[in-house]
Structure formats: structure tokens, C-alpha cells
Amino acid sequence: MKFKVAKLIYNILCNIPVCFCLCLTSSIVGVSTYNEGILTINFNNISLVNLFINFGVSFVIAMLIGMFIPLTKIGKWFTSLFKVKNETYTNNVPYRLLATLISSFIFYIIITPSLTLLNCFLNPGQNIYQILINIAFAFPWMILVGFTSSLINDIFAFKVAKKIDPSM
């Protein structure tokens, strides 16, 4: 029971800032245009209502991923491909980087299509080609933001969860 509570707390503490950063990045990408070598971001077109709807949906999906997909096992499998020791996560930088990278990809490939479909209903008027172009344009930014925010927020979340259940 302690492990489940620790895992739940860990996921909540990690997913709130990560999902917010991803939704904010997605909103910024959505109002950005690149024309003739000039990147223009129209912050006035960001809908706070849509941002928070996206946050809520992404948070629920992220919690389901974190609670039911064996990310630790997947992280250990992925790091073993690079012959990185994976006995400890805390002070093992290569393991943390690679495990966070594979987790970021898993979150991206599940959350992005879900939010894209949701946004088709929230923003009617975009055609499928515009949506696919936005996904392609957002990919590197979303992976970078997801990876970085996960890496940063994971430290605090892990410490709190470890206090609840030292065996975690």
C-alpha cells in the first residue's frame, strides 16, 4: 500500500509541472508562424481556456501512463541497450538521462495524438494537413520540453516519494 501511495504522489508531483510545460509549449507552437525566415509568435491568440482543458486532459492521461505502464522496466530495458548500469536511478546520470528520454517518447506518442484529436473539436476550422504539420513542427520542442521538465521535476518528486516509501 505504501508503494502505491508513493507512486501516486510521485506521479502527481512530476506530472503537474511537466504537463503544464508541455501544454504551454504546444499553445505557443500553435500560435507560431514561420514565414520567409521570420518566426512570429502571436501570444494574443493563446486561449487560456483551451490551455487549461488541454492541461486537464494531459494530466489525466499522464497519471494513467505513470500508474499503469511499467516505465521503470521500460527504462531499464532501454538503458541496457546502451550497456548502462541500471541498479540505481538517483546518482546514475546516464541511466537518468536515457530512462527519462524513453519515458518522454512514451508520453509524447500517447498524449500528443490524444490532445491533437481534442483540439480538432476545440478549434474547428483546422484541416487534417494543418494538424499534421503542427504535430511535426511541435515534435522536437515537445520532446525537448518534456525531457527537460521531467528531468528537473523528477528529482523533487522522487525525494518526496522516497520519504513515503524508502524501498521505492
N, CA and C atoms as an extended XYZ file, in Angstrom:
504
Properties=species:S:1:pos:R:3:atomname:S:1:resname:S:1:resid:I:1 pbc="F F F"
N         0.824       -1.199        0.000 N   MET     1
C         0.000        0.000        0.000 CA  MET     1
C         0.867        1.262        0.000 C   MET     1
N         1.969        1.236        0.788 N   LYS     2
C         2.875        2.381        0.828 CA  LYS     2
C         3.429        2.693       -0.559 C   LYS     2
N         3.775        1.623       -1.297 N   PHE     3
C         4.348        1.808       -2.627 CA  PHE     3
C         3.358        2.500       -3.553 C   PHE     3
N         2.084        2.107       -3.513 N   LYS     4
C         1.063        2.710       -4.372 CA  LYS     4
C         0.888        4.185       -4.043 C   LYS     4
N         0.885        4.538       -2.759 N   VAL     5
C         0.751        5.942       -2.356 CA  VAL     5
C         1.976        6.721       -2.810 C   VAL     5
N         3.155        6.150       -2.617 N   ALA     6
C         4.392        6.813       -3.034 CA  ALA     6
C         4.406        7.021       -4.544 C   ALA     6
N         3.974        6.010       -5.286 N   LYS     7
C         3.931        6.113       -6.744 CA  LYS     7
C         2.920        7.172       -7.187 C   LYS     7
N         1.778        7.225       -6.523 N   LEU     8
C         0.759        8.231       -6.828 CA  LEU     8
C         1.292        9.637       -6.561 C   LEU     8
N         1.903        9.845       -5.416 N   ILE     9
C         2.477       11.158       -5.064 CA  ILE     9
C         3.574       11.535       -6.060 C   ILE     9
N         4.430       10.573       -6.368 N   TYR    10
C         5.493       10.819       -7.342 CA  TYR    10
C         4.901       11.283       -8.673 C   TYR    10
N         3.900       10.566       -9.166 N   ASN    11
C         3.283       10.912      -10.448 CA  ASN    11
C         2.611       12.277      -10.411 C   ASN    11
N         1.920       12.581       -9.339 N   ILE    12
C         1.268       13.890       -9.228 CA  ILE    12
C         2.314       15.004       -9.260 C   ILE    12
N         3.343       14.867       -8.417 N   LEU    13
C         4.368       15.917       -8.322 CA  LEU    13
C         5.168       16.081       -9.616 C   LEU    13
N         5.352       15.002      -10.326 N   CYS    14
C         6.113       15.065      -11.575 CA  CYS    14
C         5.224       15.544      -12.736 C   CYS    14
N         3.990       15.058      -12.794 N   ASN    15
C         3.141       15.329      -13.953 CA  ASN    15
C         2.531       16.728      -13.987 C   ASN    15
N         2.284       17.342      -12.848 N   ILE    16
C         1.695       18.693      -12.872 CA  ILE    16
C         2.601       19.665      -13.630 C   ILE    16
N         3.857       19.845      -13.226 N   PRO    17
C         4.685       20.813      -13.970 CA  PRO    17
C         5.018       20.354      -15.392 C   PRO    17
N         5.208       19.064      -15.588 N   VAL    18
C         5.547       18.572      -16.931 CA  VAL    18
C         4.379       18.804      -17.885 C   VAL    18
N         3.173       18.441      -17.465 N   CYS    19
C         2.001       18.646      -18.336 CA  CYS    19
C         1.762       20.127      -18.601 C   CYS    19
N         1.959       20.957      -17.590 N   PHE    20
C         1.775       22.391      -17.809 CA  PHE    20
C         2.793       22.917      -18.818 C   PHE    20
N         4.051       22.534      -18.664 N   CYS    21
C         5.092       22.980      -19.605 CA  CYS    21
C         4.789       22.503      -21.020 C   CYS    21
N         4.341       21.251      -21.154 N   LEU    22
C         4.015       20.723      -22.477 CA  LEU    22
C         2.821       21.445      -23.095 C   LEU    22
N         1.791       21.696      -22.304 N   CYS    23
C         0.609       22.389      -22.835 CA  CYS    23
C         0.936       23.831      -23.206 C   CYS    23
N         1.758       24.492      -22.416 N   LEU    24
C         2.166       25.856      -22.739 CA  LEU    24
C         2.999       25.875      -24.022 C   LEU    24
N         3.921       24.934      -24.140 N   THR    25
C         4.734       24.837      -25.361 CA  THR    25
C         3.864       24.560      -26.571 C   THR    25
N         2.929       23.663      -26.425 N   SER    26
C         2.018       23.335      -27.518 CA  SER    26
C         1.197       24.556      -27.926 C   SER    26
N         0.740       25.323      -26.951 N   SER    27
C        -0.026       26.540      -27.249 CA  SER    27
C         0.824       27.561      -27.991 C   SER    27
N         2.067       27.704      -27.569 N   ILE    28
C         2.969       28.656      -28.232 CA  ILE    28
C         3.264       28.205      -29.653 C   ILE    28
N         3.510       26.908      -29.825 N   VAL    29
C         3.749       26.384      -31.175 CA  VAL    29
C         2.514       26.595      -32.046 C   VAL    29
N         1.332       26.423      -31.443 N   GLY    30
C         0.082       26.572      -32.185 CA  GLY    30
C        -0.190       27.979      -32.687 C   GLY    30
N         0.393       28.979      -32.037 N   VAL    31
C         0.170       30.365      -32.474 CA  VAL    31
C         1.411       30.940      -33.161 C   VAL    31
N         2.325       30.063      -33.522 N   SER    32
C         3.558       30.497      -34.179 CA  SER    32
C         3.475       30.266      -35.683 C   SER    32
N         4.051       31.197      -36.405 N   THR    33
C         4.173       31.027      -37.854 CA  THR    33
C         5.612       31.304      -38.248 C   THR    33
N         6.033       30.622      -39.271 N   TYR    34
C         7.381       30.805      -39.793 CA  TYR    34
C         7.238       31.112      -41.270 C   TYR    34
N         7.579       32.350      -41.611 N   ASN    35
C         7.383       32.789      -42.984 CA  ASN    35
C         8.576       33.632      -43.420 C   ASN    35
N         9.186       33.262      -44.519 N   GLU    36
C        10.316       33.990      -45.090 CA  GLU    36
C        11.444       34.207      -44.079 C   GLU    36
N        11.725       33.169      -43.306 N   GLY    37
C        12.834       33.224      -42.363 CA  GLY    37
C        12.531       33.957      -41.072 C   GLY    37
N        11.275       34.324      -40.842 N   ILE    38
C        10.912       35.068      -39.633 CA  ILE    38
C         9.919       34.248      -38.819 C   ILE    38
N        10.258       33.994      -37.567 N   LEU    39
C         9.367       33.299      -36.646 CA  LEU    39
C         8.520       34.344      -35.929 C   LEU    39
N         7.215       34.206      -36.027 N   THR    40
C         6.288       35.136      -35.374 CA  THR    40
C         5.425       34.349      -34.399 C   THR    40
N         5.380       34.823      -33.170 N   ILE    41
C         4.544       34.198      -32.150 CA  ILE    41
C         3.497       35.221      -31.731 C   ILE    41
N         2.230       34.896      -31.952 N   ASN    42
C         1.136       35.796      -31.593 CA  ASN    42
C         0.529       35.321      -30.273 C   ASN    42
N         1.077       35.815      -29.165 N   PHE    43
C         0.634       35.388      -27.840 CA  PHE    43
C        -0.828       35.734      -27.581 C   PHE    43
N        -1.357       36.734      -28.276 N   ASN    44
C        -2.762       37.109      -28.093 CA  ASN    44
C        -3.717       36.015      -28.544 C   ASN    44
N        -3.265       35.112      -29.393 N   ASN    45
C        -4.119       34.035      -29.888 CA  ASN    45
C        -4.138       32.805      -28.992 C   ASN    45
N        -3.380       32.810      -27.905 N   ILE    46
C        -3.406       31.677      -26.974 CA  ILE    46
C        -4.692       31.755      -26.170 C   ILE    46
N        -5.446       30.685      -26.217 N   SER    47
C        -6.692       30.599      -25.458 CA  SER    47
C        -6.396       29.940      -24.113 C   SER    47
N        -6.581       30.697      -23.032 N   LEU    48
C        -6.317       30.136      -21.707 CA  LEU    48
C        -7.293       29.009      -21.380 C   LEU    48
N        -8.519       29.118      -21.868 N   VAL    49
C        -9.497       28.057      -21.630 CA  VAL    49
C        -9.007       26.761      -22.275 C   VAL    49
N        -8.592       26.832      -23.543 N   ASN    50
C        -8.084       25.645      -24.229 CA  ASN    50
C        -6.808       25.130      -23.575 C   ASN    50
N        -5.956       26.048      -23.120 N   LEU    51
C        -4.718       25.651      -22.446 CA  LEU    51
C        -5.036       24.812      -21.212 C   LEU    51
N        -5.988       25.259      -20.398 N   PHE    52
C        -6.307       24.525      -19.179 CA  PHE    52
C        -7.115       23.258      -19.446 C   PHE    52
N        -7.923       23.239      -20.498 N   ILE    53
C        -8.602       21.997      -20.894 CA  ILE    53
C        -7.549       20.977      -21.315 C   ILE    53
N        -6.602       21.418      -22.129 N   ASN    54
C        -5.510       20.533      -22.559 CA  ASN    54
C        -4.694       20.049      -21.366 C   ASN    54
N        -4.437       20.939      -20.425 N   PHE    55
C        -3.687       20.554      -19.229 CA  PHE    55
C        -4.435       19.469      -18.464 C   PHE    55
N        -5.725       19.677      -18.248 N   GLY    56
C        -6.518       18.695      -17.507 CA  GLY    56
C        -6.518       17.331      -18.173 C   GLY    56
N        -6.728       17.315      -19.482 N   VAL    57
C        -6.748       16.047      -20.216 CA  VAL    57
C        -5.362       15.403      -20.206 C   VAL    57
N        -4.328       16.197      -20.458 N   SER    58
C        -2.975       15.627      -20.482 CA  SER    58
C        -2.563       15.122      -19.100 C   SER    58
N        -2.987       15.804      -18.048 N   PHE    59
C        -2.650       15.366      -16.692 CA  PHE    59
C        -3.294       14.013      -16.388 C   PHE    59
N        -4.551       13.858      -16.748 N   VAL    60
C        -5.229       12.573      -16.519 CA  VAL    60
C        -4.535       11.459      -17.307 C   VAL    60
N        -4.220       11.721      -18.575 N   ILE    61
C        -3.534       10.716      -19.392 CA  ILE    61
C        -2.152       10.408      -18.810 C   ILE    61
N        -1.425       11.442      -18.396 N   ALA    62
C        -0.093       11.241      -17.812 CA  ALA    62
C        -0.167       10.422      -16.526 C   ALA    62
N        -1.194       10.667      -15.724 N   MET    63
C        -1.353        9.888      -14.492 CA  MET    63
C        -1.630        8.422      -14.820 C   MET    63
N        -2.457        8.177      -15.817 N   LEU    64
C        -2.739        6.796      -16.223 CA  LEU    64
C        -1.470        6.109      -16.743 C   LEU    64
N        -0.696        6.839      -17.540 N   ILE    65
C         0.560        6.292      -18.045 CA  ILE    65
C         1.491        5.965      -16.875 C   ILE    65
N         1.660        6.929      -15.983 N   GLY    66
C         2.575        6.754      -14.866 CA  GLY    66
C         2.179        5.653      -13.899 C   GLY    66
N         0.864        5.446      -13.749 N   MET    67
C         0.401        4.440      -12.800 CA  MET    67
C         0.326        3.035      -13.407 C   MET    67
N         0.079        2.932      -14.716 N   PHE    68
C        -0.208        1.620      -15.286 CA  PHE    68
C         0.784        1.110      -16.330 C   PHE    68
N         1.633        1.956      -16.851 N   ILE    69
C         2.657        1.492      -17.792 CA  ILE    69
C         3.955        1.310      -17.002 C   ILE    69
N         4.605        0.176      -17.122 N   PRO    70
C         5.813       -0.099      -16.329 CA  PRO    70
C         7.024        0.695      -16.844 C   PRO    70
N         7.018        1.989      -16.579 N   LEU    71
C         8.070        2.868      -17.095 CA  LEU    71
C         9.449        2.494      -16.565 C   LEU    71
N         9.516        2.049      -15.325 N   THR    72
C        10.816        1.659      -14.764 CA  THR    72
C        11.384        0.469      -15.522 C   THR    72
N        10.549       -0.517      -15.798 N   LYS    73
C        11.021       -1.690      -16.552 CA  LYS    73
C        11.429       -1.292      -17.963 C   LYS    73
N        10.658       -0.434      -18.583 N   ILE    74
C        10.986        0.029      -19.930 CA  ILE    74
C        12.291        0.824      -19.899 C   ILE    74
N        12.448        1.682      -18.881 N   GLY    75
C        13.684        2.448      -18.733 CA  GLY    75
C        14.891        1.553      -18.548 C   GLY    75
N        14.745        0.508      -17.734 N   LYS    76
C        15.859       -0.431      -17.531 CA  LYS    76
C        16.174       -1.179      -18.822 C   LYS    76
N        15.143       -1.605      -19.546 N   TRP    77
C        15.358       -2.283      -20.821 CA  TRP    77
C        16.092       -1.363      -21.799 C   TRP    77
N        15.619       -0.109      -21.903 N   PHE    78
C        16.207        0.836      -22.852 CA  PHE    78
C        17.661        1.136      -22.499 C   PHE    78
N        17.943        1.359      -21.223 N   THR    79
C        19.320        1.665      -20.820 CA  THR    79
C        20.229        0.454      -21.004 C   THR    79
N        19.677       -0.740      -20.875 N   SER    80
C        20.506       -1.935      -21.079 CA  SER    80
C        20.954       -2.069      -22.536 C   SER    80
N        20.188       -1.499      -23.451 N   LEU    81
C        20.600       -1.498      -24.858 CA  LEU    81
C        21.911       -0.744      -25.060 C   LEU    81
N        22.168        0.217      -24.163 N   PHE    82
C        23.384        1.028      -24.230 CA  PHE    82
C        24.424        0.564      -23.215 C   PHE    82
N        24.160       -0.590      -22.608 N   LYS    83
C        25.050       -1.191      -21.618 CA  LYS    83
C        25.321       -0.256      -20.431 C   LYS    83
N        24.276        0.471      -20.039 N   VAL    84
C        24.353        1.374      -18.887 CA  VAL    84
C        23.851        0.614      -17.663 C   VAL    84
N        24.601        0.681      -16.579 N   LYS    85
C        24.174        0.037      -15.340 CA  LYS    85
C        22.907        0.728      -14.846 C   LYS    85
N        21.951       -0.093      -14.426 N   ASN    86
C        20.680        0.497      -14.013 CA  ASN    86
C        20.197       -0.018      -12.658 C   ASN    86
N        21.122       -0.227      -11.746 N   GLU    87
C        20.730       -0.663      -10.404 CA  GLU    87
C        20.171        0.500       -9.589 C   GLU    87
N        20.726        1.680       -9.779 N   THR    88
C        20.256        2.845       -9.035 CA  THR    88
C        19.961        3.980       -9.999 C   THR    88
N        18.935        4.723       -9.674 N   TYR    89
C        18.499        5.823      -10.532 CA  TYR    89
C        19.041        7.161      -10.037 C   TYR    89
N        19.170        7.287       -8.735 N   THR    90
C        19.459        8.575       -8.115 CA  THR    90
C        20.780        9.193       -8.547 C   THR    90
N        21.873        8.481       -8.418 N   ASN    91
C        23.175        9.070       -8.720 CA  ASN    91
C        23.791        8.522       -9.999 C   ASN    91
N        22.976        8.051      -10.896 N   ASN    92
C        23.449        7.450      -12.131 CA  ASN    92
C        22.973        8.311      -13.305 C   ASN    92
N        23.774        9.276      -13.698 N   VAL    93
C        23.379       10.256      -14.717 CA  VAL    93
C        23.042        9.609      -16.062 C   VAL    93
N        23.867        8.688      -16.588 N   PRO    94
C        23.494        8.080      -17.879 CA  PRO    94
C        22.142        7.351      -17.815 C   PRO    94
N        21.917        6.649      -16.705 N   TYR    95
C        20.640        5.947      -16.545 CA  TYR    95
C        19.481        6.936      -16.482 C   TYR    95
N        19.631        8.004      -15.704 N   ARG    96
C        18.569        9.012      -15.594 CA  ARG    96
C        18.266        9.637      -16.949 C   ARG    96
N        19.307        9.983      -17.695 N   LEU    97
C        19.103       10.634      -18.992 CA  LEU    97
C        18.392        9.707      -19.981 C   LEU    97
N        18.865        8.468      -20.084 N   LEU    98
C        18.267        7.535      -21.037 CA  LEU    98
C        16.859        7.103      -20.615 C   LEU    98
N        16.659        6.853      -19.335 N   ALA    99
C        15.331        6.446      -18.859 CA  ALA    99
C        14.327        7.584      -19.041 C   ALA    99
N        14.759        8.811      -18.788 N   THR   100
C        13.880        9.963      -18.984 CA  THR   100
C        13.585       10.163      -20.461 C   THR   100
N        14.552        9.921      -21.302 N   LEU   101
C        14.338       10.066      -22.743 CA  LEU   101
C        13.278        9.092      -23.249 C   LEU   101
N        13.384        7.828      -22.882 N   ILE   102
C        12.399        6.848      -23.364 CA  ILE   102
C        11.021        7.141      -22.766 C   ILE   102
N        10.979        7.568      -21.518 N   SER   103
C         9.691        7.933      -20.907 CA  SER   103
C         9.079        9.131      -21.625 C   SER   103
N         9.905       10.100      -21.986 N   SER   104
C         9.405       11.283      -22.707 CA  SER   104
C         8.803       10.880      -24.048 C   SER   104
N         9.426        9.943      -24.739 N   PHE   105
C         8.876        9.453      -26.011 CA  PHE   105
C         7.538        8.751      -25.797 C   PHE   105
N         7.460        7.945      -24.744 N   ILE   106
C         6.206        7.235      -24.460 CA  ILE   106
C         5.090        8.239      -24.180 C   ILE   106
N         5.370        9.223      -23.348 N   PHE   107
C         4.367       10.245      -23.049 CA  PHE   107
C         3.983       11.000      -24.321 C   PHE   107
N         4.972       11.322      -25.139 N   TYR   108
C         4.704       12.078      -26.361 CA  TYR   108
C         3.791       11.299      -27.312 C   TYR   108
N         4.102       10.041      -27.546 N   ILE   109
C         3.330        9.296      -28.546 CA  ILE   109
C         1.919        8.944      -28.065 C   ILE   109
N         1.672        9.022      -26.762 N   ILE   110
C         0.321        8.779      -26.262 CA  ILE   110
C        -0.445       10.088      -26.100 C   ILE   110
N         0.186       11.091      -25.501 N   ILE   111
C        -0.525       12.340      -25.189 CA  ILE   111
C        -0.744       13.197      -26.430 C   ILE   111
N         0.240       13.328      -27.292 N   THR   112
C         0.112       14.235      -28.439 CA  THR   112
C        -1.052       13.886      -29.359 C   THR   112
N        -1.201       12.639      -29.797 N   PRO   113
C        -2.365       12.349      -30.653 CA  PRO   113
C        -3.700       12.576      -29.929 C   PRO   113
N        -3.727       12.282      -28.625 N   SER   114
C        -4.959       12.486      -27.858 CA  SER   114
C        -5.334       13.965      -27.813 C   SER   114
N        -4.348       14.808      -27.521 N   LEU   115
C        -4.619       16.238      -27.464 CA  LEU   115
C        -4.893       16.816      -28.850 C   LEU   115
N        -4.252       16.265      -29.859 N   THR   116
C        -4.497       16.723      -31.226 CA  THR   116
C        -5.950       16.466      -31.604 C   THR   116
N        -6.437       15.295      -31.276 N   LEU   117
C        -7.838       14.972      -31.553 CA  LEU   117
C        -8.760       15.898      -30.767 C   LEU   117
N        -8.465       16.116      -29.493 N   LEU   118
C        -9.259       17.030      -28.676 CA  LEU   118
C        -9.276       18.420      -29.291 C   LEU   118
N        -8.118       18.896      -29.739 N   ASN   119
C        -8.028       20.247      -30.281 CA  ASN   119
C        -8.734       20.397      -31.622 C   ASN   119
N        -8.948       19.289      -32.315 N   CYS   120
C        -9.760       19.339      -33.543 CA  CYS   120
C       -11.181       19.785      -33.213 C   CYS   120
N       -11.663       19.376      -32.034 N   PHE   121
C       -13.006       19.767      -31.602 CA  PHE   121
C       -13.013       21.152      -30.960 C   PHE   121
N       -11.929       21.497      -30.261 N   LEU   122
C       -11.849       22.811      -29.618 CA  LEU   122
C       -11.592       23.927      -30.627 C   LEU   122
N       -10.891       23.617      -31.701 N   ASN   123
C       -10.537       24.602      -32.725 CA  ASN   123
C       -11.019       24.142      -34.096 C   ASN   123
N       -12.333       24.082      -34.290 N   PRO   124
C       -12.792       23.629      -35.607 CA  PRO   124
C       -12.349       24.633      -36.663 C   PRO   124
N       -12.021       24.145      -37.802 N   GLY   125
C       -11.553       25.030      -38.862 CA  GLY   125
C       -10.161       24.666      -39.329 C   GLY   125
N        -9.455       23.902      -38.519 N   GLN   126
C        -8.150       23.422      -38.965 CA  GLN   126
C        -8.388       22.140      -39.747 C   GLN   126
N        -7.705       22.010      -40.856 N   ASN   127
C        -7.840       20.759      -41.594 CA  ASN   127
C        -6.774       19.775      -41.122 C   ASN   127
N        -6.897       18.549      -41.550 N   ILE   128
C        -6.001       17.486      -41.095 CA  ILE   128
C        -4.546       17.767      -41.470 C   ILE   128
N        -4.320       18.419      -42.599 N   TYR   129
C        -2.950       18.731      -43.019 CA  TYR   129
C        -2.305       19.754      -42.092 C   TYR   129
N        -3.061       20.773      -41.687 N   GLN   130
C        -2.529       21.758      -40.748 CA  GLN   130
C        -2.190       21.096      -39.409 C   GLN   130
N        -3.053       20.192      -38.997 N   ILE   131
C        -2.837       19.496      -37.731 CA  ILE   131
C        -1.582       18.635      -37.798 C   ILE   131
N        -1.407       17.909      -38.891 N   LEU   132
C        -0.210       17.062      -39.043 CA  LEU   132
C         1.061       17.893      -39.132 C   LEU   132
N         0.988       19.039      -39.795 N   ILE   133
C         2.144       19.937      -39.868 CA  ILE   133
C         2.479       20.466      -38.481 C   ILE   133
N         1.456       20.826      -37.697 N   ASN   134
C         1.697       21.304      -36.330 CA  ASN   134
C         2.336       20.221      -35.469 C   ASN   134
N         1.875       18.972      -35.633 N   ILE   135
C         2.466       17.875      -34.858 CA  ILE   135
C         3.931       17.711      -35.235 C   ILE   135
N         4.217       17.748      -36.527 N   ALA   136
C         5.606       17.584      -36.988 CA  ALA   136
C         6.479       18.739      -36.506 C   ALA   136
N         5.954       19.954      -36.572 N   PHE   137
C         6.713       21.121      -36.126 CA  PHE   137
C         6.926       21.088      -34.614 C   PHE   137
N         5.926       20.608      -33.892 N   ALA   138
C         5.993       20.603      -32.426 CA  ALA   138
C         6.872       19.484      -31.882 C   ALA   138
N         7.092       18.425      -32.669 N   PHE   139
C         7.788       17.237      -32.171 CA  PHE   139
C         9.091       17.549      -31.436 C   PHE   139
N        10.054       18.232      -32.072 N   PRO   140
C        11.322       18.440      -31.344 CA  PRO   140
C        11.149       19.293      -30.088 C   PRO   140
N        10.258       20.267      -30.152 N   TRP   141
C        10.052       21.147      -28.992 CA  TRP   141
C         9.374       20.394      -27.861 C   TRP   141
N         8.394       19.573      -28.201 N   MET   142
C         7.671       18.829      -27.175 CA  MET   142
C         8.576       17.782      -26.517 C   MET   142
N         9.395       17.113      -27.299 N   ILE   143
C        10.326       16.135      -26.721 CA  ILE   143
C        11.337       16.863      -25.828 C   ILE   143
N        11.881       17.970      -26.307 N   LEU   144
C        12.856       18.727      -25.518 CA  LEU   144
C        12.250       19.239      -24.215 C   LEU   144
N        11.070       19.834      -24.292 N   VAL   145
C        10.422       20.369      -23.092 CA  VAL   145
C        10.011       19.234      -22.157 C   VAL   145
N         9.448       18.159      -22.714 N   GLY   146
C         9.054       17.023      -21.880 CA  GLY   146
C        10.244       16.396      -21.184 C   GLY   146
N        11.322       16.216      -21.923 N   PHE   147
C        12.538       15.628      -21.365 CA  PHE   147
C        13.119       16.523      -20.270 C   PHE   147
N        13.279       17.797      -20.569 N   THR   148
C        13.894       18.726      -19.615 CA  THR   148
C        13.043       18.896      -18.360 C   THR   148
N        11.751       19.125      -18.545 N   SER   149
C        10.896       19.324      -17.369 CA  SER   149
C        10.783       18.042      -16.548 C   SER   149
N        10.774       16.884      -17.202 N   SER   150
C        10.746       15.609      -16.462 CA  SER   150
C        12.022       15.433      -15.660 C   SER   150
N        13.137       15.716      -16.290 N   LEU   151
C        14.429       15.554      -15.631 CA  LEU   151
C        14.538       16.461      -14.397 C   LEU   151
N        14.066       17.678      -14.522 N   ILE   152
C        14.142       18.631      -13.414 CA  ILE   152
C        13.154       18.283      -12.310 C   ILE   152
N        11.900       18.023      -12.663 N   ASN   153
C        10.859       17.789      -11.664 CA  ASN   153
C        10.944       16.415      -11.024 C   ASN   153
N        11.579       15.494      -11.690 N   ASP   154
C        11.694       14.136      -11.183 CA  ASP   154
C        12.478       14.086       -9.872 C   ASP   154
N        13.469       14.930       -9.725 N   ILE   155
C        14.325       14.903       -8.529 CA  ILE   155
C        13.497       15.160       -7.273 C   ILE   155
N        12.728       16.242       -7.281 N   PHE   156
C        11.900       16.583       -6.123 CA  PHE   156
C        10.837       15.514       -5.879 C   PHE   156
N        10.160       15.087       -6.949 N   ALA   157
C         9.095       14.089       -6.813 CA  ALA   157
C         9.644       12.778       -6.255 C   ALA   157
N        10.818       12.380       -6.724 N   PHE   158
C        11.419       11.141       -6.252 CA  PHE   158
C        11.794       11.236       -4.775 C   PHE   158
N        12.333       12.368       -4.351 N   LYS   159
C        12.711       12.541       -2.940 CA  LYS   159
C        11.491       12.457       -2.030 C   LYS   159
N        10.395       13.090       -2.441 N   VAL   160
C         9.171       13.040       -1.632 CA  VAL   160
C         8.630       11.613       -1.580 C   VAL   160
N         8.578       10.940       -2.727 N   ALA   161
C         8.071        9.563       -2.767 CA  ALA   161
C         8.958        8.626       -1.952 C   ALA   161
N        10.246        8.855       -1.983 N   LYS   162
C        11.213        8.020       -1.247 CA  LYS   162
C        10.996        8.162        0.276 C   LYS   162
N        10.569        9.355        0.725 N   LYS   163
C        10.275        9.545        2.152 CA  LYS   163
C         9.033        8.752        2.554 C   LYS   163
N         8.090        8.617        1.642 N   ILE   164
C         6.880        7.851        1.931 CA  ILE   164
C         7.193        6.359        1.944 C   ILE   164
N         7.961        5.929        0.954 N   ASP   165
C         8.337        4.513        0.844 CA  ASP   165
C         9.816        4.413        0.464 C   ASP   165
N        10.680        4.192        1.453 N   PRO   166
C        12.132        4.125        1.171 CA  PRO   166
C        12.539        3.027        0.190 C   PRO   166
N        11.696        2.020       -0.016 N   SER   167
C        12.045        0.959       -0.939 CA  SER   167
C        11.802        1.330       -2.399 C   SER   167
N        11.240        2.489       -2.626 N   MET   168
C        10.912        2.899       -3.989 CA  MET   168
C        12.156        3.145       -4.813 C   MET   168
